[in-house]
Amino acid sequence: MEALILVAENNGPTMLARIGVMRALNRHVEQVFNSDHKSHHWGKRKLKRDQ
């Protein structure tokens, strides 16, 4: 809340106030892991010359 007042009065850091407001609005929302998404491939890319 202080960051929001700082932005309004003194042109303070807008992004910090925005992050604070979004966190306050979503603090009771439970984070759910969705395992249906495509899994990532974290291995090295292979070049044609190495095959």
mmCIF file of C-alpha atoms in Angstrom:
data_model
loop_
_atom_site.group_PDB
_atom_site.id
_atom_site.type_symbol
_atom_site.label_atom_id
_atom_site.label_comp_id
_atom_site.label_asym_id
_atom_site.label_seq_id
_atom_site.Cartn_x
_atom_site.Cartn_y
_atom_site.Cartn_z
ATOM 1 C CA MET A 1 0.000 0.000 0.000
ATOM 2 C CA GLU A 2 2.901 2.345 0.762
ATOM 3 C CA ALA A 3 4.289 1.833 -2.739
ATOM 4 C CA LEU A 4 0.933 2.813 -4.237
ATOM 5 C CA ILE A 5 0.884 6.027 -2.198
ATOM 6 C CA LEU A 6 4.504 6.725 -3.191
ATOM 7 C CA VAL A 7 3.581 6.415 -6.868
ATOM 8 C CA ALA A 8 0.561 8.680 -6.486
ATOM 9 C CA GLU A 9 2.403 11.408 -4.600
ATOM 10 C CA ASN A 10 5.996 11.381 -5.843
ATOM 11 C CA ASN A 11 6.101 9.461 -9.147
ATOM 12 C CA GLY A 12 7.732 6.505 -7.406
ATOM 13 C CA PRO A 13 8.451 3.012 -8.818
ATOM 14 C CA THR A 14 5.255 2.076 -10.651
ATOM 15 C CA MET A 15 6.123 -1.593 -11.185
ATOM 16 C CA LEU A 16 6.598 -2.268 -7.459
ATOM 17 C CA ALA A 17 3.187 -0.787 -6.699
ATOM 18 C CA ARG A 18 1.622 -2.846 -9.470
ATOM 19 C CA ILE A 19 3.214 -6.073 -8.212
ATOM 20 C CA GLY A 20 2.062 -5.325 -4.664
ATOM 21 C CA VAL A 21 -1.529 -4.724 -5.742
ATOM 22 C CA MET A 22 -1.639 -7.907 -7.843
ATOM 23 C CA ARG A 23 -0.220 -9.988 -4.982
ATOM 24 C CA ALA A 24 -2.784 -8.521 -2.572
ATOM 25 C CA LEU A 25 -5.658 -9.302 -4.940
ATOM 26 C CA ASN A 26 -4.536 -12.889 -5.552
ATOM 27 C CA ARG A 27 -3.264 -13.887 -2.104
ATOM 28 C CA HIS A 28 -6.065 -16.412 -1.418
ATOM 29 C CA VAL A 29 -5.872 -18.058 -4.854
ATOM 30 C CA GLU A 30 -4.422 -21.557 -4.702
ATOM 31 C CA GLN A 31 -1.752 -22.379 -7.279
ATOM 32 C CA VAL A 32 -2.578 -25.590 -9.157
ATOM 33 C CA PHE A 33 0.012 -27.591 -11.096
ATOM 34 C CA ASN A 34 -1.280 -28.730 -14.493
ATOM 35 C CA SER A 35 0.571 -31.854 -15.619
ATOM 36 C CA ASP A 36 -1.310 -32.053 -18.940
ATOM 37 C CA HIS A 37 1.049 -29.602 -20.621
ATOM 38 C CA LYS A 38 3.673 -30.779 -23.060
ATOM 39 C CA SER A 39 6.885 -31.722 -21.285
ATOM 40 C CA HIS A 40 10.016 -29.780 -22.158
ATOM 41 C CA HIS A 41 13.091 -31.317 -23.689
ATOM 42 C CA TRP A 42 16.042 -30.015 -21.707
ATOM 43 C CA GLY A 43 18.749 -31.991 -23.521
ATOM 44 C CA LYS A 44 21.406 -30.705 -25.887
ATOM 45 C CA ARG A 45 20.569 -30.001 -29.491
ATOM 46 C CA LYS A 46 22.355 -32.305 -31.886
ATOM 47 C CA LEU A 47 24.071 -30.923 -34.932
ATOM 48 C CA LYS A 48 24.000 -32.649 -38.289
ATOM 49 C CA ARG A 49 27.782 -33.104 -38.249
ATOM 50 C CA ASP A 50 27.655 -34.997 -34.932
ATOM 51 C CA GLN A 51 25.197 -37.668 -36.109
#
